[in-house]
Every structure is written in C-alpha cells, then in structure tokens.
Short mmCIF file of C-alpha atoms and ligand atoms in Angstrom, two decimals:
data_model
loop_
_atom_site.label_atom_id
_atom_site.label_comp_id
_atom_site.label_asym_id
_atom_site.label_seq_id
_atom_site.Cartn_x
_atom_site.Cartn_y
_atom_site.Cartn_z
CA MET A 1 0.00 0.00 0.00
CA GLU A 2 1.23 3.51 -0.85
CA PRO A 3 1.94 5.56 2.25
CA LYS A 4 -0.59 8.39 2.56
CA ARG A 5 1.05 11.74 1.80
CA THR A 6 -0.37 14.82 3.44
CA THR A 7 -0.48 17.64 0.94
CA VAL A 8 -0.88 21.37 1.54
CA ARG A 9 -4.38 21.00 0.15
CA ASP A 10 -5.20 18.27 2.73
CA LEU A 11 -3.90 20.49 5.49
CA ARG A 12 -5.98 23.47 4.35
CA ARG A 13 -9.07 21.28 4.16
CA HIS A 14 -8.36 19.87 7.62
CA ASN A 15 -7.99 23.37 9.11
CA ARG A 16 -11.16 24.55 7.40
CA SER A 17 -13.07 21.54 8.70
CA THR A 18 -11.73 22.05 12.24
CA LEU A 19 -12.76 25.72 12.36
CA LEU A 20 -16.10 25.20 10.66
CA THR A 21 -16.98 22.34 13.02
CA LYS A 22 -16.05 24.43 16.07
CA LEU A 23 -18.17 27.35 14.82
CA TYR A 24 -21.11 25.07 13.95
CA PHE A 25 -21.33 23.48 17.40
CA ASP A 26 -20.04 26.24 19.66
CA GLY A 27 -20.42 29.52 17.73
CA PRO A 28 -20.64 32.44 17.78
CA LEU A 29 -16.93 32.70 18.60
CA SER A 30 -14.26 35.32 17.99
CA ARG A 31 -11.13 34.53 15.93
CA HIS A 32 -9.17 34.78 19.19
CA GLU A 33 -11.42 32.18 20.86
CA LEU A 34 -11.19 29.93 17.77
CA SER A 35 -7.43 30.01 17.93
CA GLY A 36 -7.46 29.16 21.65
CA ALA A 37 -9.98 26.33 21.20
CA THR A 38 -8.37 24.66 18.17
CA GLY A 39 -4.68 25.33 18.73
CA LEU A 40 -4.41 26.85 15.23
CA SER A 41 -2.28 29.98 14.88
CA ALA A 42 -3.90 33.42 14.69
CA ALA A 43 -2.67 33.74 11.10
CA THR A 44 -4.21 30.42 10.03
CA VAL A 45 -7.51 31.25 11.76
CA SER A 46 -7.54 34.63 10.04
CA ASN A 47 -6.84 33.12 6.58
CA VAL A 48 -9.30 30.26 6.82
CA THR A 49 -12.16 32.26 8.38
CA GLY A 50 -11.54 34.87 5.66
CA GLU A 51 -12.22 32.19 3.04
CA LEU A 52 -15.29 30.94 4.89
CA VAL A 53 -16.69 34.47 5.12
CA GLU A 54 -15.97 34.99 1.43
CA ASP A 55 -17.91 31.81 0.68
CA ARG A 56 -20.70 33.26 2.87
CA LEU A 57 -20.81 30.03 4.84
CA VAL A 58 -19.69 31.99 7.89
CA VAL A 59 -21.04 35.43 8.81
CA GLU A 60 -20.27 38.08 11.41
CA ALA A 61 -22.50 37.95 14.48
CA GLY A 62 -21.81 41.09 16.49
CA LEU A 63 -18.94 42.15 18.72
CA VAL A 64 -17.61 41.04 22.06
CA GLU A 65 -15.54 43.15 24.46
CA SER A 66 -11.92 42.10 24.90
CA ASP A 67 -9.78 42.87 27.95
CA GLY A 68 -8.60 46.38 27.31
CA GLY A 69 -8.27 45.96 23.53
CA ARG A 70 -10.60 46.65 20.65
CA PRO A 71 -13.90 44.72 20.64
CA ARG A 72 -13.61 41.39 18.80
CA VAL A 73 -15.85 40.32 15.92
CA LEU A 74 -17.90 37.19 16.56
CA LEU A 75 -18.36 34.63 13.78
CA ARG A 76 -20.99 31.96 13.25
CA VAL A 77 -22.16 29.55 10.56
CA ASP A 78 -24.98 31.20 8.60
CA PRO A 79 -28.12 29.06 9.18
CA GLY A 80 -29.47 30.37 5.87
CA TYR A 81 -26.44 29.28 3.82
CA ALA A 82 -28.29 26.15 2.68
CA HIS A 83 -31.17 23.83 3.51
CA VAL A 84 -31.06 20.13 4.34
CA ILE A 85 -33.75 17.47 4.21
CA GLY A 86 -34.06 14.48 6.55
CA ILE A 87 -36.21 11.44 5.83
CA ASP A 88 -37.28 8.86 8.39
CA LEU A 89 -38.26 5.80 6.41
CA GLY A 90 -39.78 3.89 9.31
CA GLU A 91 -41.62 0.60 9.43
CA THR A 92 -44.98 2.33 9.59
CA GLY A 93 -44.51 5.59 7.69
CA VAL A 94 -42.32 8.05 5.81
CA LYS A 95 -41.47 11.41 7.41
CA VAL A 96 -39.85 14.06 5.23
CA GLU A 97 -38.60 17.22 6.99
CA LEU A 98 -36.78 20.30 5.71
CA PHE A 99 -34.40 22.32 7.93
CA ASP A 100 -32.04 25.27 7.73
CA LEU A 101 -28.40 24.66 8.73
CA ALA A 102 -29.18 25.43 12.40
CA MET A 103 -31.71 22.57 12.19
CA ASN A 104 -34.77 24.78 12.51
CA ARG A 105 -37.61 22.72 10.99
CA LEU A 106 -39.20 24.70 8.14
CA ALA A 107 -41.58 22.07 6.74
CA ALA A 108 -42.59 18.47 7.41
CA VAL A 109 -44.83 15.79 5.91
CA ASP A 110 -45.69 12.42 7.41
CA ASN A 111 -47.37 9.71 5.33
CA PRO A 112 -48.16 6.10 6.28
CA LEU A 113 -46.38 3.29 4.42
CA PRO A 114 -48.56 1.72 1.71
CA ALA A 115 -48.16 -1.78 3.28
CA SER A 116 -46.21 -3.57 6.00
CA HIS A 117 -43.99 -5.10 3.27
CA PRO A 118 -44.09 -2.16 0.85
CA ASP A 119 -42.91 -2.35 -2.72
CA PRO A 120 -39.69 -0.25 -2.97
CA ALA A 121 -41.11 1.56 -6.04
CA ALA A 122 -44.15 2.73 -4.02
CA VAL A 123 -41.92 3.98 -1.18
CA VAL A 124 -39.62 5.76 -3.64
CA ALA A 125 -42.64 7.48 -5.22
CA GLU A 126 -43.77 8.56 -1.73
CA ILE A 127 -40.30 9.95 -0.91
CA ALA A 128 -40.17 11.86 -4.23
CA THR A 129 -43.60 13.41 -3.55
CA GLY A 130 -42.56 14.26 0.03
CA LEU A 131 -39.42 16.04 -1.24
CA ASP A 132 -41.47 18.19 -3.62
CA GLU A 133 -44.00 18.91 -0.86
CA VAL A 134 -41.52 20.14 1.76
CA ILE A 135 -39.61 22.23 -0.77
CA SER A 136 -42.79 23.96 -1.95
CA THR A 137 -44.29 24.31 1.58
CA ALA A 138 -41.12 25.93 2.91
CA GLU A 139 -40.95 28.04 -0.28
CA VAL A 140 -37.24 27.40 -0.78
CA ASP A 141 -35.24 27.19 -3.99
CA PRO A 142 -34.52 23.46 -4.69
CA GLY A 143 -30.99 24.59 -5.67
CA SER A 144 -30.43 25.71 -2.06
CA VAL A 145 -30.84 22.15 -0.77
CA LEU A 146 -27.40 20.87 0.19
CA GLY A 147 -28.51 17.27 0.39
CA VAL A 148 -31.04 14.71 1.55
CA GLY A 149 -30.36 12.18 4.30
CA ILE A 150 -32.47 9.03 4.59
CA GLY A 151 -32.67 6.87 7.72
CA VAL A 152 -33.86 3.34 6.88
CA PRO A 153 -35.00 0.37 9.02
CA GLY A 154 -32.22 -2.03 8.11
CA ILE A 155 -28.63 -2.53 7.10
CA VAL A 156 -27.13 -0.11 4.59
CA GLU A 157 -24.33 -1.41 2.39
CA GLN A 158 -22.37 1.62 1.20
CA GLY A 159 -20.53 1.28 -2.10
CA PRO A 160 -20.82 2.26 -5.77
CA THR A 161 -24.45 1.12 -5.48
CA VAL A 162 -26.02 1.81 -2.08
CA LEU A 163 -28.00 -1.29 -1.08
CA VAL A 164 -30.61 -1.51 1.68
CA HIS A 165 -31.19 -4.87 3.37
CA ALA A 166 -34.30 -4.42 5.51
CA GLN A 167 -35.46 -7.91 6.28
CA THR A 168 -38.30 -6.79 8.55
CA ILE A 169 -40.07 -4.90 5.76
CA GLY A 170 -39.16 -7.52 3.17
CA TRP A 171 -36.41 -5.56 1.39
CA ASP A 172 -33.45 -7.52 0.12
CA SER A 173 -30.63 -5.58 -1.60
CA VAL A 174 -32.82 -2.63 -2.63
CA PRO A 175 -30.75 -0.04 -4.60
CA LEU A 176 -32.52 2.90 -2.94
CA VAL A 177 -30.33 5.71 -4.34
CA ASP A 178 -30.53 4.35 -7.92
CA LEU A 179 -34.32 4.06 -7.62
CA LEU A 180 -34.58 7.67 -6.41
CA ARG A 181 -32.39 8.84 -9.29
CA THR A 182 -34.65 7.00 -11.75
CA ALA A 183 -37.64 8.70 -10.09
CA GLY A 184 -36.05 12.05 -10.96
CA THR A 185 -34.35 13.14 -7.71
CA ASP A 186 -31.09 14.89 -8.54
CA LEU A 187 -30.17 16.14 -5.03
CA PRO A 188 -27.13 14.68 -3.23
CA LEU A 189 -28.38 11.63 -1.28
CA PHE A 190 -27.03 10.05 1.91
CA VAL A 191 -28.47 6.81 3.32
CA ASP A 192 -27.84 5.27 6.74
CA ASN A 193 -29.52 3.00 9.25
CA GLY A 194 -32.26 4.85 11.19
CA ALA A 195 -30.83 3.98 14.61
CA LYS A 196 -27.48 5.44 13.50
CA THR A 197 -29.11 8.69 12.29
CA LEU A 198 -31.04 8.91 15.59
CA GLY A 199 -27.72 8.38 17.35
CA GLN A 200 -26.06 11.23 15.44
CA ALA A 201 -28.97 13.59 16.22
CA GLU A 202 -28.82 12.86 19.96
CA MET A 203 -25.01 13.05 20.02
CA TRP A 204 -25.03 16.44 18.23
CA PHE A 205 -28.01 18.17 19.82
CA GLY A 206 -29.64 15.94 22.45
CA ALA A 207 -29.01 13.60 25.38
CA GLY A 208 -25.67 12.37 24.02
CA ARG A 209 -23.96 15.78 23.89
CA GLY A 210 -20.59 15.75 25.59
CA ALA A 211 -20.34 11.94 25.88
CA ARG A 212 -17.44 10.09 24.19
CA HIS A 213 -18.86 6.61 24.77
CA ALA A 214 -22.61 6.13 24.50
CA VAL A 215 -25.29 3.85 23.16
CA ILE A 216 -28.39 5.42 21.64
CA ALA A 217 -31.17 2.82 21.49
CA LEU A 218 -34.03 3.06 19.01
CA ILE A 219 -37.24 1.26 19.95
CA GLY A 220 -40.13 1.46 17.51
CA SER A 221 -41.83 -1.52 15.88
CA GLY A 222 -38.31 -2.85 15.67
CA VAL A 223 -35.22 -2.29 17.80
CA GLY A 224 -31.76 -1.00 16.90
CA ALA A 225 -28.88 0.93 18.40
CA ALA A 226 -26.06 3.29 17.57
CA VAL A 227 -22.92 2.38 19.49
CA ILE A 228 -20.66 5.41 19.88
CA THR A 229 -17.11 4.58 20.92
CA ASP A 230 -14.59 7.36 21.36
CA GLY A 231 -16.92 9.84 19.64
CA ALA A 232 -17.54 7.80 16.48
CA SER A 233 -20.27 5.37 15.47
CA TYR A 234 -19.02 1.77 15.66
CA ARG A 235 -19.85 0.23 12.26
CA GLY A 236 -18.05 -3.10 11.94
CA ALA A 237 -16.73 -4.64 8.71
CA THR A 238 -19.73 -3.85 6.48
CA SER A 239 -21.56 -1.26 8.56
CA SER A 240 -24.16 -3.58 10.06
CA ALA A 241 -22.91 -3.31 13.67
CA GLY A 242 -25.47 -2.21 16.25
CA GLU A 243 -28.23 -4.69 15.38
CA TRP A 244 -28.98 -4.93 19.09
CA GLY A 245 -32.61 -5.91 18.43
CA HIS A 246 -31.45 -9.21 16.97
CA THR A 247 -29.23 -10.25 19.84
CA THR A 248 -30.65 -13.32 21.57
CA ILE A 249 -32.33 -12.65 24.90
CA SER A 250 -33.95 -16.09 25.26
CA TYR A 251 -32.58 -19.28 23.70
CA GLY A 252 -35.36 -20.93 21.68
CA GLY A 253 -37.71 -18.06 22.59
CA ARG A 254 -40.31 -16.10 20.66
CA ALA A 255 -40.13 -16.01 16.86
CA CYS A 256 -38.60 -12.79 15.56
CA ARG A 257 -39.43 -11.15 12.24
CA CYS A 258 -35.83 -11.82 11.16
CA GLY A 259 -36.50 -15.57 11.26
CA ALA A 260 -34.50 -16.34 14.39
CA LEU A 261 -35.87 -17.27 17.82
CA GLY A 262 -35.60 -15.28 21.03
CA CYS A 263 -34.35 -11.92 19.67
CA LEU A 264 -34.64 -8.88 21.98
CA GLU A 265 -36.84 -7.19 19.36
CA ALA A 266 -39.46 -9.96 19.66
CA TYR A 267 -39.90 -8.96 23.33
CA VAL A 268 -39.45 -5.17 23.50
CA GLY A 269 -40.24 -3.90 19.98
CA ALA A 270 -43.78 -2.42 19.90
CA GLU A 271 -45.01 -5.30 17.74
CA GLY A 272 -43.52 -7.84 20.16
CA VAL A 273 -44.91 -6.08 23.25
CA LEU A 274 -48.44 -5.93 21.80
CA ASP A 275 -48.27 -9.53 20.63
CA ARG A 276 -47.21 -10.71 24.10
CA TYR A 277 -50.19 -8.80 25.54
CA ARG A 278 -52.59 -10.30 22.98
CA ARG A 279 -51.40 -13.84 23.69
CA GLY A 280 -51.30 -13.37 27.44
CA ARG A 281 -54.17 -14.31 29.74
CA GLY A 282 -56.96 -11.73 29.51
CA GLY A 283 -54.95 -9.36 27.33
CA ARG A 284 -57.02 -7.66 24.65
CA VAL A 285 -56.28 -4.68 22.47
CA ALA A 286 -58.69 -3.53 19.82
CA GLU A 287 -57.28 -3.75 16.29
CA GLN A 288 -55.57 -0.43 15.82
CA ASP A 289 -52.21 0.96 14.81
CA GLU A 290 -49.23 0.11 17.02
CA GLN A 291 -48.89 3.60 18.49
CA SER A 292 -52.46 3.74 19.82
CA GLY A 293 -52.15 0.06 20.80
CA LEU A 294 -49.15 0.81 23.02
CA ASP A 295 -50.92 3.86 24.51
CA ALA A 296 -53.94 1.66 25.30
CA LEU A 297 -51.74 -0.97 26.95
CA ILE A 298 -49.98 1.64 29.12
CA THR A 299 -53.34 3.13 30.16
CA ALA A 300 -54.77 -0.33 30.89
CA ALA A 301 -51.86 -1.17 33.21
CA GLY A 302 -53.48 0.97 35.93
CA ARG A 303 -56.45 -1.40 36.22
CA SER A 304 -55.50 -4.64 34.46
CA LYS A 305 -53.09 -7.13 36.04
CA ALA A 306 -52.40 -8.70 32.63
CA ALA A 307 -51.42 -5.34 31.15
CA ALA A 308 -49.28 -4.43 34.17
CA LYS A 309 -47.50 -7.80 33.95
CA VAL A 310 -46.68 -7.32 30.26
CA LEU A 311 -45.14 -3.91 31.03
CA GLU A 312 -43.23 -5.25 34.04
CA GLU A 313 -41.78 -8.02 31.87
CA THR A 314 -40.99 -5.51 29.12
CA ALA A 315 -38.93 -3.50 31.63
CA GLY A 316 -37.18 -6.75 32.62
CA TYR A 317 -36.33 -7.77 29.04
CA LEU A 318 -35.22 -4.24 28.21
CA GLY A 319 -33.08 -4.10 31.36
CA SER A 320 -31.31 -7.35 30.45
CA GLY A 321 -30.74 -6.07 26.90
CA ILE A 322 -29.30 -2.80 28.25
CA ALA A 323 -27.13 -4.73 30.73
CA ASN A 324 -25.62 -6.61 27.77
CA LEU A 325 -24.75 -3.24 26.16
CA ILE A 326 -23.16 -2.03 29.40
CA ASN A 327 -21.11 -5.21 29.88
CA LEU A 328 -19.95 -5.21 26.24
CA PHE A 329 -19.26 -1.53 25.60
CA ASN A 330 -18.77 0.24 28.96
CA PRO A 331 -20.71 3.37 27.83
CA GLU A 332 -20.94 6.54 29.93
CA ARG A 333 -24.51 6.99 28.81
CA ILE A 334 -27.38 4.91 27.46
CA VAL A 335 -30.08 6.94 25.72
CA LEU A 336 -33.50 5.42 24.99
CA GLY A 337 -35.38 6.77 22.00
CA GLY A 338 -37.72 5.90 19.16
CA TRP A 339 -41.44 6.43 19.54
CA ALA A 340 -42.02 3.23 21.56
CA GLY A 341 -38.83 3.73 23.59
CA LEU A 342 -40.06 7.18 24.62
CA LYS A 343 -43.54 5.91 25.59
CA LEU A 344 -42.15 2.92 27.53
CA GLY A 345 -39.37 4.99 29.07
CA ALA A 346 -41.74 7.69 30.31
CA HIS A 347 -43.63 5.06 32.34
CA LEU A 348 -40.99 2.47 33.16
CA LEU A 349 -37.62 4.20 33.51
CA PRO A 350 -37.12 3.36 37.24
CA GLU A 351 -38.11 -0.30 36.58
CA ILE A 352 -35.82 -0.41 33.53
CA ARG A 353 -32.92 0.94 35.62
CA ARG A 354 -33.59 -1.64 38.37
CA ALA A 355 -33.73 -4.51 35.86
CA THR A 356 -30.50 -3.28 34.26
CA LEU A 357 -28.73 -3.20 37.62
CA ALA A 358 -29.89 -6.76 38.30
CA HIS A 359 -28.26 -8.01 35.07
CA ALA A 360 -25.17 -5.81 34.59
CA LEU A 361 -21.78 -6.01 36.23
CA ARG A 362 -21.78 -3.52 39.12
CA GLU A 363 -18.66 -1.55 38.13
CA PRO A 364 -19.62 -0.66 34.54
CA TYR A 365 -23.25 -0.10 35.68
CA SER A 366 -22.06 2.46 38.23
CA GLN A 367 -20.24 4.35 35.46
CA THR A 368 -23.27 4.75 33.22
CA SER A 369 -26.56 6.63 33.22
CA ILE A 370 -29.79 5.62 31.49
CA GLU A 371 -31.73 8.54 30.04
CA LEU A 372 -34.42 9.34 27.47
CA CYS A 373 -33.83 10.95 24.09
CA GLN A 374 -34.33 14.71 24.10
CA LEU A 375 -35.28 15.26 20.47
CA GLY A 376 -38.56 13.36 20.54
CA PRO A 377 -40.00 10.92 18.01
CA ASP A 378 -38.72 12.95 15.01
CA ALA A 379 -35.07 12.43 15.95
CA VAL A 380 -34.46 9.91 13.13
CA ALA A 381 -35.40 12.57 10.53
CA VAL A 382 -33.30 15.22 12.32
CA GLY A 383 -30.37 12.81 12.35
CA ALA A 384 -30.84 11.96 8.68
CA ALA A 385 -30.71 15.69 7.88
CA THR A 386 -27.38 15.92 9.73
CA LEU A 387 -25.77 13.54 7.17
CA PRO A 388 -25.31 16.27 4.50
CA VAL A 389 -24.34 18.73 7.28
CA ALA A 390 -21.59 16.32 8.36
CA ALA A 391 -20.32 16.25 4.74
CA LEU A 392 -20.29 20.06 4.71
CA LEU A 393 -18.38 20.25 8.01
CA GLU A 394 -15.86 17.75 6.72
CA GLN A 395 -15.37 19.27 3.29
CA GLY A 396 -16.02 22.94 3.96
CA ALA A 397 -17.01 24.89 0.87
CA ASP A 398 -15.93 22.02 -1.44
CA PHE A 399 -19.40 20.60 -0.81
CA ARG A 400 -21.86 23.35 -1.50
CA PRO A 401 -25.46 23.77 -2.61
CA ARG A 402 -26.00 24.56 -6.30
CA ARG A 403 -27.35 27.93 -5.25
CA ARG A 404 -26.97 29.70 -1.95
CA ALA A 405 -30.28 30.17 -0.12
CA ALA A 406 -31.80 33.65 -0.44
ZN1 ZN B 501 -34.45 -11.04 15.13
#
C-alpha cells in the first residue's frame, strides 16, 4: 500500500473543517477564541475564516468586548447558507422534513407506508412526492438544498451502489439511491440505518452531547442501536454493527421477524410487546395501529393485572438487553429513544434501571446513566438531515449547494 502523503491541500481542508466544526457546534466565537480552542495559529484562523466568510458560509454575528483591547468580531455559521432534508423511512410511515443549517424545521410531511412489506417503487414514489411537498411548503429554492439524508430500518451497504437490506419490511438488496435517481431526484443523497441517524442527532443536539462513549437505542416496531465509541459510530466490517434488536435474549424463545428465535426485538419492539399482551391471559387490544395500541396498553396497566405484567416483563427484558450493552461496551450513557422507547421509558424508567442493575456487572453499571432521548420521536429525521451537514463540516465549501439560499 502507498503511504498516505499529506499535501498542503489536505492540510488546508483539515484546518477549514476544524474551524467550521467548532463554529457550527459552539459559535458564535471570535477569531481569538477559535485560535485558543483549536490550537491553530492566529494567522491560520484569520486566513481560513476569511475564506469561509468569502464563501458566505460563515457570517459576522456582532462584537464582544476584549480585555482592554478593541472589541472582537464574533463569527458563526450562517443558518441560511443552505437547507437540508431528513427522511425517516420507518416501518410504519415516511417522514420528510426540511431544515435550515441550524436545524430549525421549516416544513414536514408524514405519510403512512402503503403496506407492511411495501414495494420499494411505491416507497420511492412517496419519498419523491414528500421532497417536492416540503420544498414547496417551505418556499425554498430546490438549488439551495445541500442534500437529503435518509434513515432506513435495516442494514445499509455503502458502495458504488447503495444497497438496503431491511429484512423486517421484506427488502433484500434494494438499490434505494438508484431508484430515487430514476424517479427524478437529482439532489445529493445520503443513506444510513435509522438507529445510527437517531444516534447522530442525539449526540449532536440531544441527550448524548458531551459523551465520548454512548449507546443510543431506538425502539419502535423494531429495535436498533447506535454504538458510539470514542466519539464515532461503531460500524463493523460492512456497517451492520449495532443490530442490538437481533441479539438473543432467550434461547429458543419467541419467533422474531428476522426468522431467528428469542431476539430482543421480539420482546421489546412495539409489535412484540403488543403480541405478548394479545397472547397473554386476559390481554385484549382492539385492532388499531401500534402507536395507539401501546398507549392503550400503558393506560390499561393501571387497572389490568395482565397489562401491568406485560409492562413489568418488558422492563425486565429491556433491562437485560441494556445490561448486555453495558457489559460489552462500557458506555458513559445509554439513551432510549424511538417512539415506543419514549412511551415505555416515560412510564418504566425506574423499573428499567432496576432490571439493568440486576443483570449488569456492578462496576460498569455504576459508570453509566440511562436517560431518554431529548429530540422526541422525530429524531431519526433530524439525524438523517445531519448527514449532508456532516459532509459540509468535513469538506467545507468544497461541498456546496447549487445555489446559496436567499
Ligand atoms: Zn431477530
């Protein structure tokens, strides 16, 4: 293998990325503060921020007093430089949301999936319509859209052709990006697993901020996780790492949608929880969508022993699953999210913590906290929208929208 040579161009790009990232997360900051925070010289900071201001990616944001000297100019990333779109392709619906660079939500649409095992072409058509809808609702120039991120319920194989393997909705090697291109979408597209986009959203703006080692768990119909080690998402050899929902919690146990027996998802995913309730003694839920079904179960737990028992066991299964994460990864923080994770967590967090303690090693348990996501049930879409932002922070003005937003 050729040794990697660092060129002047690489160095400039690295410096630009460092300063842009610092300004994005911690701005407004003065050039003096930027130099102190990044270790870059005053001359480098002055040169690079000059370029960023020229590109209009960074703007001045007032003045701050300095000790005795002249007031210093504050700089920040311009939220209006470009727009980004995040899509949550979930197991029950497709959310499409448009944001400015500061992640202010400017438009959103939410449509149910056409079927539980939807034809990829039908989903692609729904995504394409959603893109047009948010762009026209927010009244933005399509050329100002920097990119579109899509969080999907399955494994994403990155490569010349991006392939989605989402066994639980019946997708096997679906070339999602190619299909969207054929449907006429010409915006830059980024695809990742939904639990990983949720993880990035919570790490950037929510309950994960400041942690270096964390696990962000996504519980909806299905179950997944983003494992963050030393600040980066752990991906494994082909990016499928984090399929926590399909770790075995009970040998020979309940049938999972993946075809195996005893997966965690078959016990704590919304579909699994409701099915356990239905099959249990006296458990009845009217035929309705999973979200209202889970609400009904939680409400029923106040008066029905069967419902209360299902929830108590759910906390137990979830606690043992979380204990496995703690014993394997030694995280500082475990964050529970996804629409079902938020509903269950709001009612069962103390029970979940107790069950975790009962199954985890004491030392790593004492080093971790178990919290709820802060960005709510839309966090997968927010996280998906951060994918093009991450490309911008990495590449600086080399990755730019076709037209700057007005
Ligand atoms: Zn499974």
